PDB file of C-alpha atoms in Angstrom:
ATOM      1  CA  UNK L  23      74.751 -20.977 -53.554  1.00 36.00           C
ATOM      2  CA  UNK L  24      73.724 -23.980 -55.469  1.00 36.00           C
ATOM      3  CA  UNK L  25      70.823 -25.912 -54.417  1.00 35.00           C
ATOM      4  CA  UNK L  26      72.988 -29.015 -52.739  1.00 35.00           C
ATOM      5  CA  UNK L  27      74.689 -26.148 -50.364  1.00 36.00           C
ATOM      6  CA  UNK L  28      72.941 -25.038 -47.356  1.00 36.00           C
ATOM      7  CA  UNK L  29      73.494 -22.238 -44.192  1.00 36.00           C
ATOM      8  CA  UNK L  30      75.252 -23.936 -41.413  1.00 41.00           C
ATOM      9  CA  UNK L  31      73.433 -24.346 -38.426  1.00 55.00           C
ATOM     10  CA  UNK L  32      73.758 -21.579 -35.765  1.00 68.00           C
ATOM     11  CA  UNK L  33      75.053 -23.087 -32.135  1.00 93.00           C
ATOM     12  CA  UNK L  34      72.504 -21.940 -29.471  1.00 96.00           C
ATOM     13  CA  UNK L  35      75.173 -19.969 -27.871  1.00 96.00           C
ATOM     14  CA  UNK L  36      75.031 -17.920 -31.490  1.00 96.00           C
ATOM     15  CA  UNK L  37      71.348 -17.261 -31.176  1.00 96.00           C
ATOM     16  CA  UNK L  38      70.006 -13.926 -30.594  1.00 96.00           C
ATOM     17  CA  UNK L  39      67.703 -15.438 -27.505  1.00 97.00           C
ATOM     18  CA  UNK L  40      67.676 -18.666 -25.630  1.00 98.00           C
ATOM     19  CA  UNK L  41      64.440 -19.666 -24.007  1.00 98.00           C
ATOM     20  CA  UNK L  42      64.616 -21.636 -20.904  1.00 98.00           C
ATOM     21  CA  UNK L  43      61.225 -23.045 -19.744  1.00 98.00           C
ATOM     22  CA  UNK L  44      59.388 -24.991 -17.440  1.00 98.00           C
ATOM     23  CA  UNK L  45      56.867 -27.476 -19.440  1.00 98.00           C
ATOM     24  CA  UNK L  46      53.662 -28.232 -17.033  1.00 96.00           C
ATOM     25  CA  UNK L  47      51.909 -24.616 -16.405  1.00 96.00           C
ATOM     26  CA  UNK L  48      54.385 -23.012 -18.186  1.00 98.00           C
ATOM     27  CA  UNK L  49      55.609 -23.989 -22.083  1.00 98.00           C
ATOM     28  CA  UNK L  50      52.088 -26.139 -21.945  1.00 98.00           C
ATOM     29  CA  UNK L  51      50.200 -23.474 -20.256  1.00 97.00           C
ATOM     30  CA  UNK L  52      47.633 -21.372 -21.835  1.00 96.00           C
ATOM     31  CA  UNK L  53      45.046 -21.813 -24.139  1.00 97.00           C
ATOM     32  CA  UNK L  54      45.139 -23.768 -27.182  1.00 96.00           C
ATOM     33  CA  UNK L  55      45.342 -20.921 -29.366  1.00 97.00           C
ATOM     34  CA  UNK L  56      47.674 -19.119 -27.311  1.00 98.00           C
ATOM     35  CA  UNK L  57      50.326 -22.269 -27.702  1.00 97.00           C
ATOM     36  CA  UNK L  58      49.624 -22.809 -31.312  1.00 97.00           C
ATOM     37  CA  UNK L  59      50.370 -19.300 -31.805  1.00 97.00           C
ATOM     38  CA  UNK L  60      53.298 -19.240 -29.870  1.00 98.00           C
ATOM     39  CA  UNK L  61      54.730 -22.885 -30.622  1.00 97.00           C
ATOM     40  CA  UNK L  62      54.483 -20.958 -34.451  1.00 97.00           C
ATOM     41  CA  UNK L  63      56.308 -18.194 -33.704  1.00 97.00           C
ATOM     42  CA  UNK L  64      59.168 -20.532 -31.951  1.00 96.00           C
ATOM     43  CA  UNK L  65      59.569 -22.591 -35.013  1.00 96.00           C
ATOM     44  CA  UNK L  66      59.587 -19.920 -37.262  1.00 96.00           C
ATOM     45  CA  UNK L  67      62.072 -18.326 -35.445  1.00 95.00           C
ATOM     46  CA  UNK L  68      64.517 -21.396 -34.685  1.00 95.00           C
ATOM     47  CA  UNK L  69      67.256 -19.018 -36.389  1.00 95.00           C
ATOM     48  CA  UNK L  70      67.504 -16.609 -33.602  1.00 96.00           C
ATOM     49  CA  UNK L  71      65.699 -18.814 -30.765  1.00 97.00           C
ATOM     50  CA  UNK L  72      67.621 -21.082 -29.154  1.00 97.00           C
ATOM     51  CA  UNK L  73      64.844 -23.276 -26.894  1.00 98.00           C
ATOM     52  CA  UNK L  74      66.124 -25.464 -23.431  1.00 98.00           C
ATOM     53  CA  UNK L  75      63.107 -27.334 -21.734  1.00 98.00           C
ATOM     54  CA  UNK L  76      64.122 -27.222 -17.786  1.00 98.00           C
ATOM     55  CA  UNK L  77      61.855 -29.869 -16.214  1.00 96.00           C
ATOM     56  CA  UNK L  78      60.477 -32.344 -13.381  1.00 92.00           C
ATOM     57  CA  UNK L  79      59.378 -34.629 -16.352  1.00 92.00           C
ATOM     58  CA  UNK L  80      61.683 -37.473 -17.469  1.00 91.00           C
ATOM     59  CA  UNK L  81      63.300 -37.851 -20.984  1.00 92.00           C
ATOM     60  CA  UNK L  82      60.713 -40.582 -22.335  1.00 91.00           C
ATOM     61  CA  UNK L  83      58.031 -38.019 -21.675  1.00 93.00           C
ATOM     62  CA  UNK L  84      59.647 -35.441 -23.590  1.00 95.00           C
ATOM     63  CA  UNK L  85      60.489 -36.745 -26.810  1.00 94.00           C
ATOM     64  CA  UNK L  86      56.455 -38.865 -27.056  1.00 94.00           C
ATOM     65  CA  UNK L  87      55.944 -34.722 -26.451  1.00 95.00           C
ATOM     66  CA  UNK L  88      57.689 -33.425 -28.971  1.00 95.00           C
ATOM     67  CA  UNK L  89      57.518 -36.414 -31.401  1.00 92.00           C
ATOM     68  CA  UNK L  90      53.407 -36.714 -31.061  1.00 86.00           C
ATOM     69  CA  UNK L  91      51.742 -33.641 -29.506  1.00 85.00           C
ATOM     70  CA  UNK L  92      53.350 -30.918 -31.660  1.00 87.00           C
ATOM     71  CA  UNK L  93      55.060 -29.138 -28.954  1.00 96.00           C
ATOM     72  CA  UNK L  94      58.556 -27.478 -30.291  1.00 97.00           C
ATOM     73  CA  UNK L  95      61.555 -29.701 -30.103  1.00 97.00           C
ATOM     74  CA  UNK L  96      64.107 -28.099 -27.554  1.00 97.00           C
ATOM     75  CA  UNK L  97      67.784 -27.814 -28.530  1.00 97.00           C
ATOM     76  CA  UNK L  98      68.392 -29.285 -25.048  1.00 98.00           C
ATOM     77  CA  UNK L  99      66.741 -30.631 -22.230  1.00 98.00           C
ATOM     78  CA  UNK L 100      67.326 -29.835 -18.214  1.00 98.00           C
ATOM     79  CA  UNK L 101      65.470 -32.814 -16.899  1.00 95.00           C
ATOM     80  CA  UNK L 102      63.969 -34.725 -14.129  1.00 94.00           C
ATOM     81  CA  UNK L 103      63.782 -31.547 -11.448  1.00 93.00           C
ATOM     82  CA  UNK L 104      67.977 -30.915 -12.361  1.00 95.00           C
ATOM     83  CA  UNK L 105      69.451 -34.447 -12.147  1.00 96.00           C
ATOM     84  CA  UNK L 106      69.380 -34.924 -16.308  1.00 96.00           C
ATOM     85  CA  UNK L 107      70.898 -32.853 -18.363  1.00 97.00           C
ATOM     86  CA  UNK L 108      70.670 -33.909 -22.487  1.00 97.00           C
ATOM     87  CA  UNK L 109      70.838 -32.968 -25.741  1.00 97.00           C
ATOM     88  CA  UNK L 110      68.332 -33.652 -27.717  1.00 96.00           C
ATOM     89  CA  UNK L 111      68.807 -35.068 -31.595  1.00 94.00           C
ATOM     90  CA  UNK L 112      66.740 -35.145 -34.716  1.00 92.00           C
ATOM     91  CA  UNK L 113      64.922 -37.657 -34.043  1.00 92.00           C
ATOM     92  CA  UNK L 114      63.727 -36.268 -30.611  1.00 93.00           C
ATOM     93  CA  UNK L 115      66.288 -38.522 -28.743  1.00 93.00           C
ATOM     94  CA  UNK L 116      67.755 -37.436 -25.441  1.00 94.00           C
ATOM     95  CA  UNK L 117      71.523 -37.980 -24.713  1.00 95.00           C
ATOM     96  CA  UNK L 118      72.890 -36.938 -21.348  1.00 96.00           C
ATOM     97  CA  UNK L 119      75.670 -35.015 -21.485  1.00 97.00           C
ATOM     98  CA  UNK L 120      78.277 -37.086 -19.343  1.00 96.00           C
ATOM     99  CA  UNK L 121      80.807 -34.244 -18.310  1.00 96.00           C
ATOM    100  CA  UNK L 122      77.778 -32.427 -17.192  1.00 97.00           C
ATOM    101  CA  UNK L 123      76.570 -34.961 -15.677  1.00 96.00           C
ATOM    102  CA  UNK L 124      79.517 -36.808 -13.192  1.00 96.00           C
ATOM    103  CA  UNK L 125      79.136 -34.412 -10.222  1.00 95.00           C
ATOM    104  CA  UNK L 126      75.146 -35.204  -9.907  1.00 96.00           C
ATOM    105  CA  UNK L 127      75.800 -38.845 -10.536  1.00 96.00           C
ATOM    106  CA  UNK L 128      78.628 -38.294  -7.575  1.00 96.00           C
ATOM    107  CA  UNK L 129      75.936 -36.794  -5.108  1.00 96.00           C
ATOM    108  CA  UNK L 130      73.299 -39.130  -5.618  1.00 97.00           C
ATOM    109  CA  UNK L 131      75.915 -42.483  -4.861  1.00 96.00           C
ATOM    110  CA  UNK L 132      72.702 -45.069  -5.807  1.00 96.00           C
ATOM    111  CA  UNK L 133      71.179 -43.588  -3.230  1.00 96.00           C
ATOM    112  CA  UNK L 134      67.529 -44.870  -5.282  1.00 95.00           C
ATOM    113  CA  UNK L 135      66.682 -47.557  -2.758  1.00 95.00           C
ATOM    114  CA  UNK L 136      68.398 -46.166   0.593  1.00 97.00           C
ATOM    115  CA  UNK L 137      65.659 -43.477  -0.036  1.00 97.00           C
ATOM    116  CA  UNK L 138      62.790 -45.526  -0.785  1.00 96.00           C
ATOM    117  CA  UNK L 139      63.525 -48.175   2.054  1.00 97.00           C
ATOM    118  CA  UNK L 140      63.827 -45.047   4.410  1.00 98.00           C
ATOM    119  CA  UNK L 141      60.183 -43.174   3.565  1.00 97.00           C
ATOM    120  CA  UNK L 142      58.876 -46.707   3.481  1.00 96.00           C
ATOM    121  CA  UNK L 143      55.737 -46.078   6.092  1.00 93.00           C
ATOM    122  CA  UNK L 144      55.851 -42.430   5.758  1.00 97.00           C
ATOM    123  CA  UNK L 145      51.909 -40.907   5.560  1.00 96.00           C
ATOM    124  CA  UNK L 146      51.135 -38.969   2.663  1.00 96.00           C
ATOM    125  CA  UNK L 147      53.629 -40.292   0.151  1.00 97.00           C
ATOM    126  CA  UNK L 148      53.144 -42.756  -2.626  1.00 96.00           C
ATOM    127  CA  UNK L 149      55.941 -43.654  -4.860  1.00 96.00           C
ATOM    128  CA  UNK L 150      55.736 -42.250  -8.606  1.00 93.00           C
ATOM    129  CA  UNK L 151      56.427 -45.588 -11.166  1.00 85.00           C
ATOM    130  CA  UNK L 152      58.522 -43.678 -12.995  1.00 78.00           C
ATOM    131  CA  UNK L 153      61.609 -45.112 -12.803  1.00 74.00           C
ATOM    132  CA  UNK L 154      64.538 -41.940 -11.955  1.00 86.00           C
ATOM    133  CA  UNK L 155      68.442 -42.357 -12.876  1.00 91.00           C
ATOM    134  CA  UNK L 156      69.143 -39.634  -9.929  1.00 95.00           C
ATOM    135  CA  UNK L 157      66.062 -38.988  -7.855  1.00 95.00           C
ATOM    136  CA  UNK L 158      63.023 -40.801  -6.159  1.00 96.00           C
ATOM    137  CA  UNK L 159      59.525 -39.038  -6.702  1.00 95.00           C
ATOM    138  CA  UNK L 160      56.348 -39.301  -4.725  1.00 96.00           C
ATOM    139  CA  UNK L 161      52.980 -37.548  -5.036  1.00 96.00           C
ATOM    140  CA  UNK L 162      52.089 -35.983  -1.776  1.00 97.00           C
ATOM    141  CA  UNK L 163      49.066 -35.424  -0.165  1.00 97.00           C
ATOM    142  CA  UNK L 164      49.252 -32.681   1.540  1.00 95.00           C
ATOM    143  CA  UNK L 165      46.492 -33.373   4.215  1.00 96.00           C
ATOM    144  CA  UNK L 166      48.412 -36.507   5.014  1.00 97.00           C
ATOM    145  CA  UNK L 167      52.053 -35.250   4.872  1.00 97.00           C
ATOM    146  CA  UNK L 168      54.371 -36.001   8.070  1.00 97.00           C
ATOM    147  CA  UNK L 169      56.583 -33.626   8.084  1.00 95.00           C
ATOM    148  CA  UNK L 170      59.915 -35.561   9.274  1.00 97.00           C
ATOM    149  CA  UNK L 171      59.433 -37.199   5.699  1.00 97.00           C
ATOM    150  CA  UNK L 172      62.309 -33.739   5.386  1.00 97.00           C
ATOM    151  CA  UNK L 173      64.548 -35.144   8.103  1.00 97.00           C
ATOM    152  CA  UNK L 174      64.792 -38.611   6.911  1.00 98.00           C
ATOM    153  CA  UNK L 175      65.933 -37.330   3.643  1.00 98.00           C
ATOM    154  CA  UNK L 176      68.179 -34.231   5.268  1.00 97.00           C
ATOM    155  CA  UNK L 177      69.697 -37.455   7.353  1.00 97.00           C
ATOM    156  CA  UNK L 178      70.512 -39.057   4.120  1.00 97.00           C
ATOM    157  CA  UNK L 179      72.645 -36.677   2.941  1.00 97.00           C
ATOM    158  CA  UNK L 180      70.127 -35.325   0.258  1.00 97.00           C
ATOM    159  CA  UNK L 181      67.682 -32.451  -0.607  1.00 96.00           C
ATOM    160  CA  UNK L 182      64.266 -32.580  -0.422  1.00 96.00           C
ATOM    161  CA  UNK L 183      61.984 -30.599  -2.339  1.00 92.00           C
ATOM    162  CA  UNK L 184      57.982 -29.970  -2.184  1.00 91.00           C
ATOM    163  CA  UNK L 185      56.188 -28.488  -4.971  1.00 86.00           C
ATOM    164  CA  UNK L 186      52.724 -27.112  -6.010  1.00 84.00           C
ATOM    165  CA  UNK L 187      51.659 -28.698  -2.579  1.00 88.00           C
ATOM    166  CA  UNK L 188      51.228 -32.422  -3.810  1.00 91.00           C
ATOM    167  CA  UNK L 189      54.747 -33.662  -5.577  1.00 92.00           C
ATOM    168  CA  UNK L 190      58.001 -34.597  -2.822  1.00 96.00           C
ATOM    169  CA  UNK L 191      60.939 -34.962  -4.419  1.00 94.00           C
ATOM    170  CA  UNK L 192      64.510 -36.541  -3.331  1.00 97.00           C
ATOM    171  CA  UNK L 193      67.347 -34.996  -5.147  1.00 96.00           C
ATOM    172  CA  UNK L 194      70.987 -35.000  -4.821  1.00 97.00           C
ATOM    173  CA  UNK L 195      72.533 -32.406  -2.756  1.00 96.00           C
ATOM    174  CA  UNK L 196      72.580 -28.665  -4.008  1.00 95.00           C
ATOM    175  CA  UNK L 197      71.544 -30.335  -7.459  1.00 95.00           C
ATOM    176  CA  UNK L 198      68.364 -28.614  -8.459  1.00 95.00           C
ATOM    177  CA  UNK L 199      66.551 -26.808 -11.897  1.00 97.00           C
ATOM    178  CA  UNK L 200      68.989 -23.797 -11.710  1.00 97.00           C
ATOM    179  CA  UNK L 201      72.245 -25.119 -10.787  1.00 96.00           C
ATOM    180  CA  UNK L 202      71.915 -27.561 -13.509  1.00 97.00           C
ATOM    181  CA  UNK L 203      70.223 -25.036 -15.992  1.00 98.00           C
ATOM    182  CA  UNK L 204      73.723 -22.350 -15.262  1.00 97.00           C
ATOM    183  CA  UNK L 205      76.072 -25.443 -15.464  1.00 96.00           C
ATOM    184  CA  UNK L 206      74.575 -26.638 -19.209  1.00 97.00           C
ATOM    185  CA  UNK L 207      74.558 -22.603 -20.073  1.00 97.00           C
ATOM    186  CA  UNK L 208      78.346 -22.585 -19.322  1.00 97.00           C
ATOM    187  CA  UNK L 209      79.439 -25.660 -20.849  1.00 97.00           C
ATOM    188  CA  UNK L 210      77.428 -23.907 -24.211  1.00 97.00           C
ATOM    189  CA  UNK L 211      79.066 -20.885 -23.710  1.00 97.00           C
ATOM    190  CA  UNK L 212      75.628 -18.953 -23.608  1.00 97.00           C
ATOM    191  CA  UNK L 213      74.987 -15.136 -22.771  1.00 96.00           C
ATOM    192  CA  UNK L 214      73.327 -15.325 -19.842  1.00 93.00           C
ATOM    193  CA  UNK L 215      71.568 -11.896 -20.238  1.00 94.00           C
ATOM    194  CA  UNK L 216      70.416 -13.109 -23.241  1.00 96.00           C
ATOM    195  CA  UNK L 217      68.481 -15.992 -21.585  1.00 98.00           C
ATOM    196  CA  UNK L 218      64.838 -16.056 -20.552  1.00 98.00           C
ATOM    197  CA  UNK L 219      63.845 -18.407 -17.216  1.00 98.00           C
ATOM    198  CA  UNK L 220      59.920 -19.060 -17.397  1.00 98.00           C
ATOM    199  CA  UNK L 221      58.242 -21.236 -14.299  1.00 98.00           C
ATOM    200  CA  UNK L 222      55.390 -21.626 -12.250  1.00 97.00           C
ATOM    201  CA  UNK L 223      56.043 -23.523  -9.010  1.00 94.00           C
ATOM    202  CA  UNK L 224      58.727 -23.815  -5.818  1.00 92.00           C
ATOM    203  CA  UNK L 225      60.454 -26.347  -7.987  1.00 92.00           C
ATOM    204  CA  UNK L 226      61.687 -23.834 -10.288  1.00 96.00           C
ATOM    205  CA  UNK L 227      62.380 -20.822  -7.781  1.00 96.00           C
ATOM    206  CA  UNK L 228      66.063 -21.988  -7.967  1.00 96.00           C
ATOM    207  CA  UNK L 229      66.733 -20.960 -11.501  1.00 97.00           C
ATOM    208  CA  UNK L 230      64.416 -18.156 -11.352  1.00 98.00           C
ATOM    209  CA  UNK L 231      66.287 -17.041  -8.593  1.00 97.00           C
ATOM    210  CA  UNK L 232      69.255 -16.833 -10.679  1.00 96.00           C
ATOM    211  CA  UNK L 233      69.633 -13.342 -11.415  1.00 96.00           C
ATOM    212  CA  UNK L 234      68.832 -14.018 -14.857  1.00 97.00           C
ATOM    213  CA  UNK L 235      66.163 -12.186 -16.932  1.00 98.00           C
ATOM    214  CA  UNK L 236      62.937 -14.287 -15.383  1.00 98.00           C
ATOM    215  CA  UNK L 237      59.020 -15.007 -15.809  1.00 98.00           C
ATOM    216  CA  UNK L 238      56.873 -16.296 -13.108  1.00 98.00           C
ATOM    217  CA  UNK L 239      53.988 -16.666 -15.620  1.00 98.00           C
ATOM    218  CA  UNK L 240      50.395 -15.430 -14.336  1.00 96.00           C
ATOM    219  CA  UNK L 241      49.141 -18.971 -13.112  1.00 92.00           C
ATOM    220  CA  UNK L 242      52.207 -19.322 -11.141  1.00 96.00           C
ATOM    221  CA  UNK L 243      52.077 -21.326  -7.338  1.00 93.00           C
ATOM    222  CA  UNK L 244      51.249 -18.193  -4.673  1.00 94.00           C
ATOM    223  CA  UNK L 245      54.254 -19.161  -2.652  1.00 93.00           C
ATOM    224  CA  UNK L 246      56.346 -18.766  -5.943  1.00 95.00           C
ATOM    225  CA  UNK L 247      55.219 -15.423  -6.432  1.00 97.00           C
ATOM    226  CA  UNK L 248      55.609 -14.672  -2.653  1.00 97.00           C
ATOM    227  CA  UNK L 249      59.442 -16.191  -2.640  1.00 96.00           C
ATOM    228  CA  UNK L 250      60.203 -13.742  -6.043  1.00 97.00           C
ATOM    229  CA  UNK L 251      58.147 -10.532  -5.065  1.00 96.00           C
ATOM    230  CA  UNK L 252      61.746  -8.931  -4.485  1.00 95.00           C
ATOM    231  CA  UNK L 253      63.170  -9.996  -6.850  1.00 97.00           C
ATOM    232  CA  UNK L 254      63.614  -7.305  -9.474  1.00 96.00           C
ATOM    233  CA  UNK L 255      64.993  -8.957 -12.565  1.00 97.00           C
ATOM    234  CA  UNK L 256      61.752 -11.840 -12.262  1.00 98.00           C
ATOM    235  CA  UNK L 257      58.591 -10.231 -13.634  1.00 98.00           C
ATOM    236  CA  UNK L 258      55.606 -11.714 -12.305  1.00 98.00           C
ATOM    237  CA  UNK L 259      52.996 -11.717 -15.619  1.00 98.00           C
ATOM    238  CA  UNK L 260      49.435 -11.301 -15.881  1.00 97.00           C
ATOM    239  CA  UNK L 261      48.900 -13.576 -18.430  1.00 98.00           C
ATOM    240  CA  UNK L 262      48.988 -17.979 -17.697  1.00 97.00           C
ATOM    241  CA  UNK L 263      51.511 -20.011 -19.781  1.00 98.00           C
ATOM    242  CA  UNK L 264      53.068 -18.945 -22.820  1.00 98.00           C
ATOM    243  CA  UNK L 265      51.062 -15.957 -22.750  1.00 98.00           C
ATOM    244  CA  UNK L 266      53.167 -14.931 -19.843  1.00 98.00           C
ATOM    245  CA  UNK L 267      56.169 -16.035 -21.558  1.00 98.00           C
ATOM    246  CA  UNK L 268      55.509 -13.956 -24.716  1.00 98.00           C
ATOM    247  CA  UNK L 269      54.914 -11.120 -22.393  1.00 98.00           C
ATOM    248  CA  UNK L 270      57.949 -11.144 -20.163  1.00 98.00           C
ATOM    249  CA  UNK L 271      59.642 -11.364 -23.779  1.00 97.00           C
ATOM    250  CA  UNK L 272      58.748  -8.226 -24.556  1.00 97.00           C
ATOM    251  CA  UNK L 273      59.210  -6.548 -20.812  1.00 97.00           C
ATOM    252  CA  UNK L 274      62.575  -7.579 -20.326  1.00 97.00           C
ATOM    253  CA  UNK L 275      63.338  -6.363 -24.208  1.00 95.00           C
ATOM    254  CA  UNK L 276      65.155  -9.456 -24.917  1.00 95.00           C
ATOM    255  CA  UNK L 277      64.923 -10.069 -29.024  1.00 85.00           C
ATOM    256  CA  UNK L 278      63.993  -6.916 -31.123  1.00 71.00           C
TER     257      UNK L 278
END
């Protein structure tokens, strides 16, 4: 091999392991040695580790993560609680993937300001500024909450889902974290037993709930742990963050 020529890149369905992760809590959980030791072994690895970030956060907010705070650059990104789902370029761009894509863009119909004009006056939410292709965020306060904030949005035509006690969320119907996460998996053509689902709140029990190999990582939500106690393939970890990653890693014997 002369010095011009070089390996060809390995599609993530080629890798030995694919890494699918919650960020907050989870991939940026830990302490800071703990993620400098594991962001290392991620990037040293990128051979055999494929790496999909599955998040509530919005694209803008992952690549200023990736780009400035020397966090791992995913191969692909599962994005804004399940309604984006992008690859992710050299220069830490996100692109949606459009075929993947059409049915969420379907089930959400522009519903942005039908939503926001309906939980206008509801107690305990306040409107996130992000602005959302697919979804309408608030942060909740709990001790405020009315609870027919759920049948508004039920009366819509659309999910709603609460997390970690203080984030409401509008989604599409039946779109969510782990019906995007398995639709982007297919499309790659990517072992699923291969794959490892890390998370730590109700917003990612539905790809945890999968069946595939799972984490709920040690500083996981209590009614997260309570929802996958039965679960058998989800192994609830002792350790916070990445810690909890790198151990479920090794329990699930999932890259030698």
């Amino acid at each position: 091999m002369t010095r011009h020529e070089t390996f060809p890149t390995k599609s993530i369905a080629d890798k030995d392991f694919v890494l699918a992760t919650d960020l907050d809590g989870t991939f940026l959980g830990g302490t800071e040695a703990e993620r400098r030791q594991f962001y290392d072994w991620i990037e040293g690895t990128r051979a055999r580790v494929g790496l999909i970030f599955v998040t509530g956060r919005d694209p803008g907010y992952v690549r200023e993560l990736t780009r400035k705070r020397r966090v791992p650059k995913p191969d692909f990104v599962v994005g804004d609680v399940g309604t984006t789902i992008a690859e992710v370029d050299e220069d830490h761009f996100l692109t949606p993937i459009p075929e993947l894509e059409a049915e969420i863009e379907k089930a959400w119909n522009n519903a942005g300001m039908r939503v926001q004009a309906a939980l206008q006056g509801v107690g305990g939410l306040r409107l996130q500024s992000t602005g959302f292709r697919h979804r309408v965020s608030y942060d909740m306060d709990p001790d405020r909450f009315e609870a027919r904030a759920l049948d508004i949005v039920a009366g819509l035509g659309l999910d709603a889902l609460v997390s970690d006690n203080r984030f409401f969320d509008v989604l599409p119907k039946d779109v969510s974290k782990g019906p995007s996460l398995l639709r982007l998996l297919t499309h790659l053509g990517v072992d699923s037993r291969k794959v490892l689902v890390a998370g730590d709140t109700l917003n990612d029990l539905s790809m945890l709930a999968m069946g595939l190999p799972a984490v709920a990582v040690g500083n996981s939500e209590p009614a997260l742990l309570e929802r996958v106690a039965e679960l058998p393939h989800v192994h609830a970890a002792r350790q916070a963050g990445v810690a909890g990653i790198a151990e479920a890693i090794l329990h699930h014997k999932l890259l030698a």
